[in-house]
Every structure is written in structure tokens, then in C-alpha cells.
mmCIF file with all atom_site columns, C-alpha atoms in Angstrom:
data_model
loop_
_atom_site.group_PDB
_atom_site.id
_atom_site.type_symbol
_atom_site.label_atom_id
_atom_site.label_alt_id
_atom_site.label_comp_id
_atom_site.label_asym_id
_atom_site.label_entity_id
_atom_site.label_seq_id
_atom_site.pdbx_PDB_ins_code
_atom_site.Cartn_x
_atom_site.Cartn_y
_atom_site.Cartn_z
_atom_site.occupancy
_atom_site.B_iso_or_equiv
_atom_site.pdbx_formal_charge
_atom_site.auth_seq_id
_atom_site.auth_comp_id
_atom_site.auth_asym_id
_atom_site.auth_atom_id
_atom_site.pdbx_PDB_model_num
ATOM 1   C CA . UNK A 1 1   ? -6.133  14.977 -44.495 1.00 46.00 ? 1   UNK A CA 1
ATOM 2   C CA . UNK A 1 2   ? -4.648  18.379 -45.449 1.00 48.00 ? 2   UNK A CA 1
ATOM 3   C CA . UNK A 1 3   ? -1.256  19.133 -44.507 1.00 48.00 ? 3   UNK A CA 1
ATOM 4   C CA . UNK A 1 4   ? -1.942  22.612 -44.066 1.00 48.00 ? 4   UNK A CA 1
ATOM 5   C CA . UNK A 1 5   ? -2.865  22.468 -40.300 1.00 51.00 ? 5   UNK A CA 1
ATOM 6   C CA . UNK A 1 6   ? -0.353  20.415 -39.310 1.00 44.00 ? 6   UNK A CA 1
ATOM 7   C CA . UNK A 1 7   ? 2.274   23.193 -41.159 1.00 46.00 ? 7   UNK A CA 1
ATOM 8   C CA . UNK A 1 8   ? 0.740   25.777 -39.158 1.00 46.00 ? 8   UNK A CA 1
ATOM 9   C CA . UNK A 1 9   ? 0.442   24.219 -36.011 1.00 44.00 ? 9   UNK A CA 1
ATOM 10  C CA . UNK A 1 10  ? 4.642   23.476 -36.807 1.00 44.00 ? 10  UNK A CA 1
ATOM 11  C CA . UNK A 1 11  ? 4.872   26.980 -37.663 1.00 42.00 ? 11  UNK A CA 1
ATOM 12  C CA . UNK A 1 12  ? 3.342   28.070 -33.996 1.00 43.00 ? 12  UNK A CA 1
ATOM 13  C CA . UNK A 1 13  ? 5.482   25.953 -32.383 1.00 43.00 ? 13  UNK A CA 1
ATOM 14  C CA . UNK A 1 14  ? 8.843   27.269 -34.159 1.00 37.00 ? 14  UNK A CA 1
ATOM 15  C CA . UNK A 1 15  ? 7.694   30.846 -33.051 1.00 40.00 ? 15  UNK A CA 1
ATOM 16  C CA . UNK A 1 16  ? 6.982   29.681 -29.577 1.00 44.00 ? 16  UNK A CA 1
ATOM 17  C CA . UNK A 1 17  ? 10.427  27.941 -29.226 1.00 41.00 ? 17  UNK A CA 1
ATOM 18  C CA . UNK A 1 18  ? 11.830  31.437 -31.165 1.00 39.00 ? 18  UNK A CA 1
ATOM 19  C CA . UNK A 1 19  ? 10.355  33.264 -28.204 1.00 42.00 ? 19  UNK A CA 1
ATOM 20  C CA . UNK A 1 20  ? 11.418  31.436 -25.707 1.00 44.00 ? 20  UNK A CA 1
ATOM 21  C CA . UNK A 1 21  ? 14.940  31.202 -26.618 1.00 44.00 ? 21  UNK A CA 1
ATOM 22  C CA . UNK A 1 22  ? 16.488  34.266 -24.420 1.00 51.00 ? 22  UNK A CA 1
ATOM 23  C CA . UNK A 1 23  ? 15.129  32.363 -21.195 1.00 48.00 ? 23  UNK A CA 1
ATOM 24  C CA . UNK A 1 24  ? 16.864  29.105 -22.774 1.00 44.00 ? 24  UNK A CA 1
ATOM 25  C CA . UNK A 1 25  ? 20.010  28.185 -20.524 1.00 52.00 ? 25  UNK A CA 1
ATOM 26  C CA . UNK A 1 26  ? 22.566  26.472 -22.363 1.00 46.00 ? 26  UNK A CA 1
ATOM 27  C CA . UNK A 1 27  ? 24.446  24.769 -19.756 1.00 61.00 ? 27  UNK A CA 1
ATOM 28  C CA . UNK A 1 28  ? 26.838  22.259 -19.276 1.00 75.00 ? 28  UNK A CA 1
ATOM 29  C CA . UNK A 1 29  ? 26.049  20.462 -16.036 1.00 80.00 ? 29  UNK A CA 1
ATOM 30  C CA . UNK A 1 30  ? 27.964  17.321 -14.004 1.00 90.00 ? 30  UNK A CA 1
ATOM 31  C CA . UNK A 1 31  ? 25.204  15.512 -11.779 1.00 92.00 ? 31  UNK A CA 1
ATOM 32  C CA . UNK A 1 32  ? 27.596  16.466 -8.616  1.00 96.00 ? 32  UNK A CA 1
ATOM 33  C CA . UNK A 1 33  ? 26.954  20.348 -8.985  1.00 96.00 ? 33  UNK A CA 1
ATOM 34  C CA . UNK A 1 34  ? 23.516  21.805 -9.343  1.00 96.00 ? 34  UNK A CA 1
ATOM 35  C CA . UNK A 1 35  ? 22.852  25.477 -10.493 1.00 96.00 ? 35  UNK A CA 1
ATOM 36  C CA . UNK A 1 36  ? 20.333  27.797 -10.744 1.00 96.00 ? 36  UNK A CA 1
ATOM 37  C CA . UNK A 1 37  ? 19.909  31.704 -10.468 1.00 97.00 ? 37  UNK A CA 1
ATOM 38  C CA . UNK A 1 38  ? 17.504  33.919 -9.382  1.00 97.00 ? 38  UNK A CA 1
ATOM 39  C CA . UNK A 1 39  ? 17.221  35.276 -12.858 1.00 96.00 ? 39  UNK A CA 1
ATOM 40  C CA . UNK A 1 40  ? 18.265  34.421 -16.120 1.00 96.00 ? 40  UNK A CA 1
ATOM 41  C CA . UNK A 1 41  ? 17.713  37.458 -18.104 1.00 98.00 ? 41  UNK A CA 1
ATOM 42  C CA . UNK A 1 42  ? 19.213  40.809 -16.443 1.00 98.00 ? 42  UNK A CA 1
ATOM 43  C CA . UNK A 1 43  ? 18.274  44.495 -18.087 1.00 97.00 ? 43  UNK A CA 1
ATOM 44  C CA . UNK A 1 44  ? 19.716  47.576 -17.576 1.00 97.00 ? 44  UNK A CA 1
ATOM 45  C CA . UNK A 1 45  ? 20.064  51.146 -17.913 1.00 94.00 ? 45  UNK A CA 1
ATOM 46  C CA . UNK A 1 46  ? 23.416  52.196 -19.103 1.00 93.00 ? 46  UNK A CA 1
ATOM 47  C CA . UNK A 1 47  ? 25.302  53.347 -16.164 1.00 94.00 ? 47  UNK A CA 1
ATOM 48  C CA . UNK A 1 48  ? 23.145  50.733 -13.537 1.00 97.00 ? 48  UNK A CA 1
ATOM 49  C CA . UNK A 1 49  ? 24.677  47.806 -11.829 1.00 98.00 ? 49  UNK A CA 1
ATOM 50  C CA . UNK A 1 50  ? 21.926  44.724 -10.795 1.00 98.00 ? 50  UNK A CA 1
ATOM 51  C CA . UNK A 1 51  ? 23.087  41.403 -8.668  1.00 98.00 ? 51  UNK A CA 1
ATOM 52  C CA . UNK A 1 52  ? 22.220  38.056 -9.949  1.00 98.00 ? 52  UNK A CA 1
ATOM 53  C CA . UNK A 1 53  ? 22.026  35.525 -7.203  1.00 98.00 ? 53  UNK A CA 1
ATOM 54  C CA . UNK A 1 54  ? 23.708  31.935 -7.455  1.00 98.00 ? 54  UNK A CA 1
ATOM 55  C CA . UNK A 1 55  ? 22.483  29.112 -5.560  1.00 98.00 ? 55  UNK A CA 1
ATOM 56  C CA . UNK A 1 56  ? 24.875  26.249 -5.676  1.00 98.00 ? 56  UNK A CA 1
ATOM 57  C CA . UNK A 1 57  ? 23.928  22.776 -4.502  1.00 97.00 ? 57  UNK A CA 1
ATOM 58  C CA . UNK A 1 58  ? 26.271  19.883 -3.339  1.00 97.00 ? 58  UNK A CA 1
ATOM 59  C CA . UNK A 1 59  ? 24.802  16.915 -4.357  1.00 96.00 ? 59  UNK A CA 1
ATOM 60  C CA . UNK A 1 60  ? 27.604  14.860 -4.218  1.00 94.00 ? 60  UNK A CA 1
ATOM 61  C CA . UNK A 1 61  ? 28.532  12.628 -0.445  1.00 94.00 ? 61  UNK A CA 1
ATOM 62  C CA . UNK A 1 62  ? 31.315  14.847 0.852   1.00 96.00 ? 62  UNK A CA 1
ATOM 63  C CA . UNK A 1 63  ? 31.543  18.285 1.709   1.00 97.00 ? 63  UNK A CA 1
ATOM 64  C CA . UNK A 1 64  ? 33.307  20.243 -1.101  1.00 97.00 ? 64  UNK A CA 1
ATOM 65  C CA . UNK A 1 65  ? 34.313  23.797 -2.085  1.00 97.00 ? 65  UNK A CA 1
ATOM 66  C CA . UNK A 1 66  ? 34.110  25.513 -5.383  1.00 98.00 ? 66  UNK A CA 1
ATOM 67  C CA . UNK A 1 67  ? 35.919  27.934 -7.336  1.00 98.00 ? 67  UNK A CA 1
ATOM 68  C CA . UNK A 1 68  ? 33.200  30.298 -9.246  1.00 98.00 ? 68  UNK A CA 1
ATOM 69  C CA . UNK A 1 69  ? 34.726  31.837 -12.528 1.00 98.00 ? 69  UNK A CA 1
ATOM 70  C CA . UNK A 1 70  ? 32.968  33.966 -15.051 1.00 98.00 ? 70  UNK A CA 1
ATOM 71  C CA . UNK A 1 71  ? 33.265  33.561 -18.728 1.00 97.00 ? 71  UNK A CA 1
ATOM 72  C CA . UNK A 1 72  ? 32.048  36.728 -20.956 1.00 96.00 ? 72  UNK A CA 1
ATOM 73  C CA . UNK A 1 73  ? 34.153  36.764 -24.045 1.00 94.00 ? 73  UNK A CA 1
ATOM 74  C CA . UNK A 1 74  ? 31.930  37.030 -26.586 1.00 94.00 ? 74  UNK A CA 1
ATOM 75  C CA . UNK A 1 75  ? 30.208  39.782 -24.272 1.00 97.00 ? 75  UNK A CA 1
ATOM 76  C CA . UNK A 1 76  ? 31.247  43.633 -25.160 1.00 97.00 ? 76  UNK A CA 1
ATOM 77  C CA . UNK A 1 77  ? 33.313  45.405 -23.087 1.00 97.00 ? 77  UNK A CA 1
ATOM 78  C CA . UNK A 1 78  ? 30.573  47.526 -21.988 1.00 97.00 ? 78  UNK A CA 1
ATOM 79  C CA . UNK A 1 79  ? 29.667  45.230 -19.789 1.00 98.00 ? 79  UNK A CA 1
ATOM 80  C CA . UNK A 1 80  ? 31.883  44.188 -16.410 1.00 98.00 ? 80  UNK A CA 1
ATOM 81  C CA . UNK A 1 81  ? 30.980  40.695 -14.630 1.00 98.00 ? 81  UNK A CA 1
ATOM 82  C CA . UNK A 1 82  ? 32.509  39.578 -11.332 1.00 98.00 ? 82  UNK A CA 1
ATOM 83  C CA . UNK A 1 83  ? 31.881  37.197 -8.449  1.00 98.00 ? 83  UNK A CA 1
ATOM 84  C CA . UNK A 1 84  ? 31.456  38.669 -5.387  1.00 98.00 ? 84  UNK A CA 1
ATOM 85  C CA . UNK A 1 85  ? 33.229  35.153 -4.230  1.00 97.00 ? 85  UNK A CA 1
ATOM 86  C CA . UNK A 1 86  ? 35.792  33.707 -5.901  1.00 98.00 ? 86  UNK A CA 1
ATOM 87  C CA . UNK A 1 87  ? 35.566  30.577 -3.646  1.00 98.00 ? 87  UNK A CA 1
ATOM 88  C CA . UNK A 1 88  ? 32.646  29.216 -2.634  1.00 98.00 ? 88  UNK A CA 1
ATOM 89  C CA . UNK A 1 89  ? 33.652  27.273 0.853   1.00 97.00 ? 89  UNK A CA 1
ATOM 90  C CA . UNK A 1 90  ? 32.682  23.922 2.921   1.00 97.00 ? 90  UNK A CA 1
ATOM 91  C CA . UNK A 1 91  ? 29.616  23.374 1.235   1.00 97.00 ? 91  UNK A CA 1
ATOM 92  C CA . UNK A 1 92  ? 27.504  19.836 2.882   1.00 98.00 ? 92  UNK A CA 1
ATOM 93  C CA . UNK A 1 93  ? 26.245  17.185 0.772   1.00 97.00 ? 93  UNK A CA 1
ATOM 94  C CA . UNK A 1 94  ? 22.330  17.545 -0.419  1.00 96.00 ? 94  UNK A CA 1
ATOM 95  C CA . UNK A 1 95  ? 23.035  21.271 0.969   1.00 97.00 ? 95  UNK A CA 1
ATOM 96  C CA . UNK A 1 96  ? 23.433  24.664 -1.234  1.00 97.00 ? 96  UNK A CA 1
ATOM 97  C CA . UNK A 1 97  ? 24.899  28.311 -0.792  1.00 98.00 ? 97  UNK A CA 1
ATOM 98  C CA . UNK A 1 98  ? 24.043  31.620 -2.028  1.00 98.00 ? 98  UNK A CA 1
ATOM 99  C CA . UNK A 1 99  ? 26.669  33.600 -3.831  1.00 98.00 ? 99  UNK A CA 1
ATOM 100 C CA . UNK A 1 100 ? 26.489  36.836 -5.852  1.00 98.00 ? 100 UNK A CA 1
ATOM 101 C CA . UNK A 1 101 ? 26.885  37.714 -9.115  1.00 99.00 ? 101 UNK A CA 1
ATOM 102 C CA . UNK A 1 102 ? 27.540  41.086 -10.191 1.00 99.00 ? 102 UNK A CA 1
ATOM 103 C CA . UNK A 1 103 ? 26.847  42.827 -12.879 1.00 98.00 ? 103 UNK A CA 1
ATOM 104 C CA . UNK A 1 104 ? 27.836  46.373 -14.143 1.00 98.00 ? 104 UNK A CA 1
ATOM 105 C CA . UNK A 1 105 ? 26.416  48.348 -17.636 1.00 98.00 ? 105 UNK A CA 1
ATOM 106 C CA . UNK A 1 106 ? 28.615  51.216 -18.242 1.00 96.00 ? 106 UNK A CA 1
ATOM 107 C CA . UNK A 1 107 ? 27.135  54.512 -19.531 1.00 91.00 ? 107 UNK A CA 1
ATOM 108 C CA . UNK A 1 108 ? 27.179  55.160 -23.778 1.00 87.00 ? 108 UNK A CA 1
ATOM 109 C CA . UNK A 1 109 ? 25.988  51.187 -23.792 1.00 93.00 ? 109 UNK A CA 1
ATOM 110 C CA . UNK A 1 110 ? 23.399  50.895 -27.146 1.00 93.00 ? 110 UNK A CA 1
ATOM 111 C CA . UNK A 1 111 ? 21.190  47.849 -27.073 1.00 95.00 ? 111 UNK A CA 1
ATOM 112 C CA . UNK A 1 112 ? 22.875  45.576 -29.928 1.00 95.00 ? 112 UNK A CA 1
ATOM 113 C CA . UNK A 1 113 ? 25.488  45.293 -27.095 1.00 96.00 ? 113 UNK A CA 1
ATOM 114 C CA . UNK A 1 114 ? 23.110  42.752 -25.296 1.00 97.00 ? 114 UNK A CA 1
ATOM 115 C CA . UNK A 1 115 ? 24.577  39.247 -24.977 1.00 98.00 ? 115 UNK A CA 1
ATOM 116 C CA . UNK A 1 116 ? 25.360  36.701 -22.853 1.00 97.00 ? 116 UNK A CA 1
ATOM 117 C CA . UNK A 1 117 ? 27.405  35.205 -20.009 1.00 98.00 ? 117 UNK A CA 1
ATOM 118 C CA . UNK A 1 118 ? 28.473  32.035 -18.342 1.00 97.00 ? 118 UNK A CA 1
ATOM 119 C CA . UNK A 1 119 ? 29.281  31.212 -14.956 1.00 98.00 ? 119 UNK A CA 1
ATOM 120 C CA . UNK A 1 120 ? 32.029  28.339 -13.996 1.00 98.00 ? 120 UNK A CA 1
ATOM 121 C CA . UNK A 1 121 ? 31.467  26.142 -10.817 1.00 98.00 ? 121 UNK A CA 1
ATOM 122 C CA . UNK A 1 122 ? 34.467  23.656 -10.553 1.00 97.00 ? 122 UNK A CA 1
ATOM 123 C CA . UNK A 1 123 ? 35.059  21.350 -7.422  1.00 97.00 ? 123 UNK A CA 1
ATOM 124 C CA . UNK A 1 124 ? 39.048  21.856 -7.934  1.00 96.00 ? 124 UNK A CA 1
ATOM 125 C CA . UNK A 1 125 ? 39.838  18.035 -6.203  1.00 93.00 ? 125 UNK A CA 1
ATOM 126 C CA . UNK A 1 126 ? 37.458  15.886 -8.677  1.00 93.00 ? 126 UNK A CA 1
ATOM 127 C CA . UNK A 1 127 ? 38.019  19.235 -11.171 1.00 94.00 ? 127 UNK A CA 1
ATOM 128 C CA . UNK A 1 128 ? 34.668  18.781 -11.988 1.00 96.00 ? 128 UNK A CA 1
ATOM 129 C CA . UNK A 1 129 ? 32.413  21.784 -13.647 1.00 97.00 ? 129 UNK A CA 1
ATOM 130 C CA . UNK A 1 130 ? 28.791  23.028 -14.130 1.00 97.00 ? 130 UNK A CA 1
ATOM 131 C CA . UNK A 1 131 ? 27.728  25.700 -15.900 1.00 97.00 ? 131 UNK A CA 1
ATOM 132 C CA . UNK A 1 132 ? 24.908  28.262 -16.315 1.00 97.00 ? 132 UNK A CA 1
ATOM 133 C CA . UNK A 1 133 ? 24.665  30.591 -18.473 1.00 97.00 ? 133 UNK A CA 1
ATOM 134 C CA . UNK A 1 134 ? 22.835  34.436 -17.996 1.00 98.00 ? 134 UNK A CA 1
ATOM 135 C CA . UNK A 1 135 ? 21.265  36.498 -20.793 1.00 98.00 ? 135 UNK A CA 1
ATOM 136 C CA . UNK A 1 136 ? 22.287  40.561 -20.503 1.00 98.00 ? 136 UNK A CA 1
ATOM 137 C CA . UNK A 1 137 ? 20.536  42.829 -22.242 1.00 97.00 ? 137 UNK A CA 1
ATOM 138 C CA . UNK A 1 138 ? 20.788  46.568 -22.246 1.00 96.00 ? 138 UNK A CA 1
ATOM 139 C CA . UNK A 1 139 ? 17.475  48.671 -21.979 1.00 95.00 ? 139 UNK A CA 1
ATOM 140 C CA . UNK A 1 140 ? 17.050  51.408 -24.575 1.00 91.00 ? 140 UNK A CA 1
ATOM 141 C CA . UNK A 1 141 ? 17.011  55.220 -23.303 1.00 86.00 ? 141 UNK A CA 1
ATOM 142 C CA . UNK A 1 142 ? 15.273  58.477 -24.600 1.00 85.00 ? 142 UNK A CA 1
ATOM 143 C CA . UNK A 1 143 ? 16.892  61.600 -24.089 1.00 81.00 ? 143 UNK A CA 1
ATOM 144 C CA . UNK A 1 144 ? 16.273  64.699 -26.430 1.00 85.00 ? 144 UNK A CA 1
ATOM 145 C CA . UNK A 1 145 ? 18.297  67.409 -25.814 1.00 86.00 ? 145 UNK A CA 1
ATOM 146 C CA . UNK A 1 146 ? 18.203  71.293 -26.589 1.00 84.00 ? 146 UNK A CA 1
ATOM 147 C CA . UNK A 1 147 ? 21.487  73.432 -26.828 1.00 84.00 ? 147 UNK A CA 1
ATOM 148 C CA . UNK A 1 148 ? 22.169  76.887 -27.465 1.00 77.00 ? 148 UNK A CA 1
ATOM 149 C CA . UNK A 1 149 ? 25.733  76.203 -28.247 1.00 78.00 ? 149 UNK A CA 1
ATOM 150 C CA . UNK A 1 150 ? 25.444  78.025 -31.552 1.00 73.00 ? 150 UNK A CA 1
ATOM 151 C CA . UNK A 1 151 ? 23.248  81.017 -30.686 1.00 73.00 ? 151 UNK A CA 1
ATOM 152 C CA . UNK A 1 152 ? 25.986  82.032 -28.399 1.00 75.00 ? 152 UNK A CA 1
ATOM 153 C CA . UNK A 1 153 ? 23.324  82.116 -25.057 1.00 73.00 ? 153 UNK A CA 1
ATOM 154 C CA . UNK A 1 154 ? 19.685  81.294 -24.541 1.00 70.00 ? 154 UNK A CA 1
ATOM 155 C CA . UNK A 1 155 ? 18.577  85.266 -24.527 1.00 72.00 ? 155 UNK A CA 1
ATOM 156 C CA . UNK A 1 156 ? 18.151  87.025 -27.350 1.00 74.00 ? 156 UNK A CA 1
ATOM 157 C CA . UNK A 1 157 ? 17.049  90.665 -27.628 1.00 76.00 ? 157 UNK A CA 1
ATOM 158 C CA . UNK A 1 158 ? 14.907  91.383 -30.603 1.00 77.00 ? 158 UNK A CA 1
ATOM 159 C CA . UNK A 1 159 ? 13.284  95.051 -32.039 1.00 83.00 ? 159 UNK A CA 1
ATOM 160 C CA . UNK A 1 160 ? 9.477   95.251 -32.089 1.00 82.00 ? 160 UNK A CA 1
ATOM 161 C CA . UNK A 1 161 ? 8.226   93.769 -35.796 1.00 84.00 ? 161 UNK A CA 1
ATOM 162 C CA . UNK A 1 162 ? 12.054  92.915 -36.010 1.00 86.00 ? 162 UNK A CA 1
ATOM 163 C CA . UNK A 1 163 ? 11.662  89.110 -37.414 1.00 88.00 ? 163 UNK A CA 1
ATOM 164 C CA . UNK A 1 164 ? 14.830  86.985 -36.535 1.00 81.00 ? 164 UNK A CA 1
ATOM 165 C CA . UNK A 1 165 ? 16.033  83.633 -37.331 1.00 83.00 ? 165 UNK A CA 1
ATOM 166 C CA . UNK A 1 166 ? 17.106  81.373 -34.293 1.00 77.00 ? 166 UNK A CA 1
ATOM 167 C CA . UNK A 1 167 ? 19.711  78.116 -34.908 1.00 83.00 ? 167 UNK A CA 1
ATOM 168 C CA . UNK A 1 168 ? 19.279  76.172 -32.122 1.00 82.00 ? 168 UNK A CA 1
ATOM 169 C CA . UNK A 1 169 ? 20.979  72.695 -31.237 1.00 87.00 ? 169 UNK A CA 1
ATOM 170 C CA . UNK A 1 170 ? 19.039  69.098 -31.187 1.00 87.00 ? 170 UNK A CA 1
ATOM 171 C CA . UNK A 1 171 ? 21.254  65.970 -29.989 1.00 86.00 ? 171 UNK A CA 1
ATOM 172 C CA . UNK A 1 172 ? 19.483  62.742 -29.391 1.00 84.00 ? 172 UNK A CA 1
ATOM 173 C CA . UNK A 1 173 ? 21.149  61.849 -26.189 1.00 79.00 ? 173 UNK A CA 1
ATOM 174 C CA . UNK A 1 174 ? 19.293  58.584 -25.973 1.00 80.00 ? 174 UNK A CA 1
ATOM 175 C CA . UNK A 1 175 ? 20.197  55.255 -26.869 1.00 77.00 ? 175 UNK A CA 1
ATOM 176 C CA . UNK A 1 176 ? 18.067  54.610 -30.221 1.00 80.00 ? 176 UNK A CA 1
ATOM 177 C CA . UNK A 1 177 ? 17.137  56.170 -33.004 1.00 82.00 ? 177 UNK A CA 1
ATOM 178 C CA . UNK A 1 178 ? 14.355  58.643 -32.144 1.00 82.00 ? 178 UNK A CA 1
ATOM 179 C CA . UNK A 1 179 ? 11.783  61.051 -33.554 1.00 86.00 ? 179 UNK A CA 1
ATOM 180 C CA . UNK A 1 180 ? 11.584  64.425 -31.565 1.00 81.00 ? 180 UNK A CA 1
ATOM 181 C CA . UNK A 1 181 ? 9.124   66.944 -31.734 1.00 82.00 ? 181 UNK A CA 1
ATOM 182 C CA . UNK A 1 182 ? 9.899   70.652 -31.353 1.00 78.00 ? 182 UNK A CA 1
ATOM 183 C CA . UNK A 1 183 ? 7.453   72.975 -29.801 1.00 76.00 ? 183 UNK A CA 1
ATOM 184 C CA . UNK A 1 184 ? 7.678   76.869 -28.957 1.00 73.00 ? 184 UNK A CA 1
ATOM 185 C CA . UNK A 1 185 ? 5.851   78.232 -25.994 1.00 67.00 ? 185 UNK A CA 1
ATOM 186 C CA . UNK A 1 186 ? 3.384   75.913 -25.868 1.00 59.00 ? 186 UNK A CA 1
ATOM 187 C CA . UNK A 1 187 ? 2.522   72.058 -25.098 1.00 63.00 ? 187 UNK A CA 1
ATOM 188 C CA . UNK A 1 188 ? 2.633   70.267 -28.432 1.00 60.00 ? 188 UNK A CA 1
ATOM 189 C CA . UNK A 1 189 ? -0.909  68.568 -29.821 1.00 70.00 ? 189 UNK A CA 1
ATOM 190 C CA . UNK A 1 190 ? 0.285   65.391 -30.025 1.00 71.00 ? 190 UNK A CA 1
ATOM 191 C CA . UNK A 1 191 ? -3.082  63.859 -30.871 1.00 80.00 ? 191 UNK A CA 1
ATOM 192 C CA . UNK A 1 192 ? -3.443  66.462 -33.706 1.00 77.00 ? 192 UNK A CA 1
ATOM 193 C CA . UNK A 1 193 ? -0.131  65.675 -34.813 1.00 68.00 ? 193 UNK A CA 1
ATOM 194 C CA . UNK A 1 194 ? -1.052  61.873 -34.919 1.00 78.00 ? 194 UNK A CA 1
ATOM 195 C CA . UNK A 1 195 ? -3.928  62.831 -36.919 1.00 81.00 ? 195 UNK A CA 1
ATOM 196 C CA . UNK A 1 196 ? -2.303  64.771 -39.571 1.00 77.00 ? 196 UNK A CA 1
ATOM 197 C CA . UNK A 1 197 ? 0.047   62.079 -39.926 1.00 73.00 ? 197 UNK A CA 1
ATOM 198 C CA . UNK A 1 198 ? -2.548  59.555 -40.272 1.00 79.00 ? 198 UNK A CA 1
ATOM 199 C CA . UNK A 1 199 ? -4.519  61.377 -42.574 1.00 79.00 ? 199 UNK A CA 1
ATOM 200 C CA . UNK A 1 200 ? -1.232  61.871 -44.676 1.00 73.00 ? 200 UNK A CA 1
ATOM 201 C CA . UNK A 1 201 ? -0.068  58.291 -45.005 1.00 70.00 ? 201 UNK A CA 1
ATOM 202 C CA . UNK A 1 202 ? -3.786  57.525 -46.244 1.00 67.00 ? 202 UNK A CA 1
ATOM 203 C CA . UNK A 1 203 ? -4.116  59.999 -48.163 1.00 62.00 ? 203 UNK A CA 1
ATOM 204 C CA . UNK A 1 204 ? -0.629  58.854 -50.415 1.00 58.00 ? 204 UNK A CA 1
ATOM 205 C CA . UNK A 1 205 ? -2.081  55.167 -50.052 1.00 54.00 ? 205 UNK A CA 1
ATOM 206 C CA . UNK A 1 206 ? -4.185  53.706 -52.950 1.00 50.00 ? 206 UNK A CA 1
ATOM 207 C CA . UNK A 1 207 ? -7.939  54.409 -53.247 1.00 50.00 ? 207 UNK A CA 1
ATOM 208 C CA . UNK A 1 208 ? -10.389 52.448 -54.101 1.00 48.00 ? 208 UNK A CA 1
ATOM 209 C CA . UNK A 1 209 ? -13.927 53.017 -54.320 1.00 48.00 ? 209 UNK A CA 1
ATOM 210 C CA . UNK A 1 210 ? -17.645 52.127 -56.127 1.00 50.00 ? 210 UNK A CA 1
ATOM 211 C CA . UNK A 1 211 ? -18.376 52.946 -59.362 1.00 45.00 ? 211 UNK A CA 1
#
């Protein structure tokens, strides 16, 4: 038998697990504290806030309280994680509590400032730990601006026949590298535009034909 399909079945697989790997939760867990979260991959807008939700189960034979910590150093500073409580109190055995999570984006963020973040649940008297860990990423943003920082004002008076050149300012306010289209007076033909730039890139392709 070939070993063809089995190398491409392999190969699906390694993409699968590829894709997968953002909702993967590296976590170091002791049997006594059980964690999970509402989600496990937050995106935002710069300048948004979301709350991730914590659900902590006891499932050790005595009530217990924990200490929640947050570890995001290898996170950029863009970002600002806090519990909402630092102590998690008198938590029953097989029971669980809710705590939140916050989680801040400030504004200027770009999106190769994604990363990642762990949380810390310790039960100080056994000083035992369990960890989950929460995938942040930030959401790109499109923002084309139009100044007239260099013209002086927006107004300009012109003679009749009078032809005049205008210097006008284009920032890309957004997050990502962008194309923007310019348009004067009138609603761009975008599905022209497409065309022309189809008909462009096939027409510097190679050609082939019967003869």
C-alpha cells in the first residue's frame, strides 16, 4: 500500500491540530482546584474593555479560599489584566464560584500585540495552584482619514477656466496596512475598479493559446 494517503491524511491532521491551537489551554492543574472560563479567546477593539468569567470549583473535602493572581509577562503593555477579586472566599467542597476577570485593550494597540495570559488559583494553607490560561487577541481597525492640514482650510476659491492643483492629506488611522481609494464628488465604481484591476493582472500574466 502507498504511503501517500497515509502522508496526507498526517498532513490534515497537523493542520487541524495547527488550527486549533489558539483554543488550546495550556494549564497546569492540581486535582483539588478545577477551572474553567467562559471564554478562552477574548478580541478587541483598541480602546474596549471585555470581562472573562472564572468559575472555580472546590473539589477538595473542606471549605477553602483562594487567592486569584494574574500572570501576563510575556503580554505587551497594551494590554491591562486584573481580578475583580483578589480573594476568592469560603468556597464548599464539590461547590464553585464565579469571579471576574477583566480585561482592558488600550487605544494605538496593532494586532501582532495579541498574546496570552494566565490566571493563578492557589489555596494559600495546602499552597496548592491551578492554572488556566486565556488567549488575547486584538481586532484589526480601518480608518482612512482626509486632512486639509496643508491646504491651509477646506475652501478654496478658484477663477472660472482657472485650473488649480489641490495637496490634500491621507493618514491611515487604522490598525493595518490598508489600500484607500480616493474619489471626488462622486461614489467611487468599485466594481469597475475591480475589473480594471482584474483585467490588468491578466493581462501582465502569461498567455497561452492554440496554434
Amino acid at each position: 500500500m502507498s504511503s501517500r494517503p497515509v502522508r496526507a491524511v498526517a498532513f490534515v491532521l497537523v493542520l487541524l491540530f495547527a488550527s486549533l491551537s489558539p483554543l488550546a489551554i495550556p494549564a497546569a492543574a492540581h486535582s483539588a482546584i478545577l477551572l474553567d472560563v467562559d471564554t478562552h479567546h477574548v478580541v478587541l477593539q483598541p480602546g474596549h474593555s471585555a470581562n472573562v468569567s472564572l468559575n472555580i470549583e472546590n473539589n477538595g473535602s473542606a471549605i477553602q479560599s483562594y487567592n486569584v493572581t494574574i500572570d501576563s509577562g510575556t503580554l505587551s503593555s497594551v494590554w491591562t489584566i486584573n481580578a475583580a477579586e483578589p480573594v476568592v472566599e469560603n468556597v464548599f467542597p464539590t461547590w464553585s464560584k464565579n469571579t471576574t476577570i477583566i480585561v482592558q485593550l488600550s487605544t494605538g494597540a496593532v494586532p501582532s500585540e495579541s498574546g496570552s495570559f494566565d490566571i493563578h488559583v492557589t489555596e494559600p494553607n495546602q499552597n496548592i495552584t491551578s492554572i488556566i490560561t486565556v488567549y488575547v487577541s486584538v481586532a484589526p481597525t480601518y480608518s482612512p482619514l482626509i486632512g486639509f492640514e496643508t491646504m491651509g482650510s477646506a475652501l478654496a476659491e478658484m477663477e472660472a477656466g482657472q485650473t488649480t492643483t489641490f495637496n490634500i492629506d491621507i493618514t491611515n488611522g487604522g490598525s493595518v496596512e490598508d489600500t484607500l481609494l480616493l474619489d471626488v464628488e462622486f461614489e467611487p465604481d468599485l466594481a469597475a475598479w475591480w475589473a480594471n484591476q482584474t483585467n490588468n493582472s491578466s493581462g501582465n500574466g502569461s498567455g497561452s493559446g492554440n496554434g
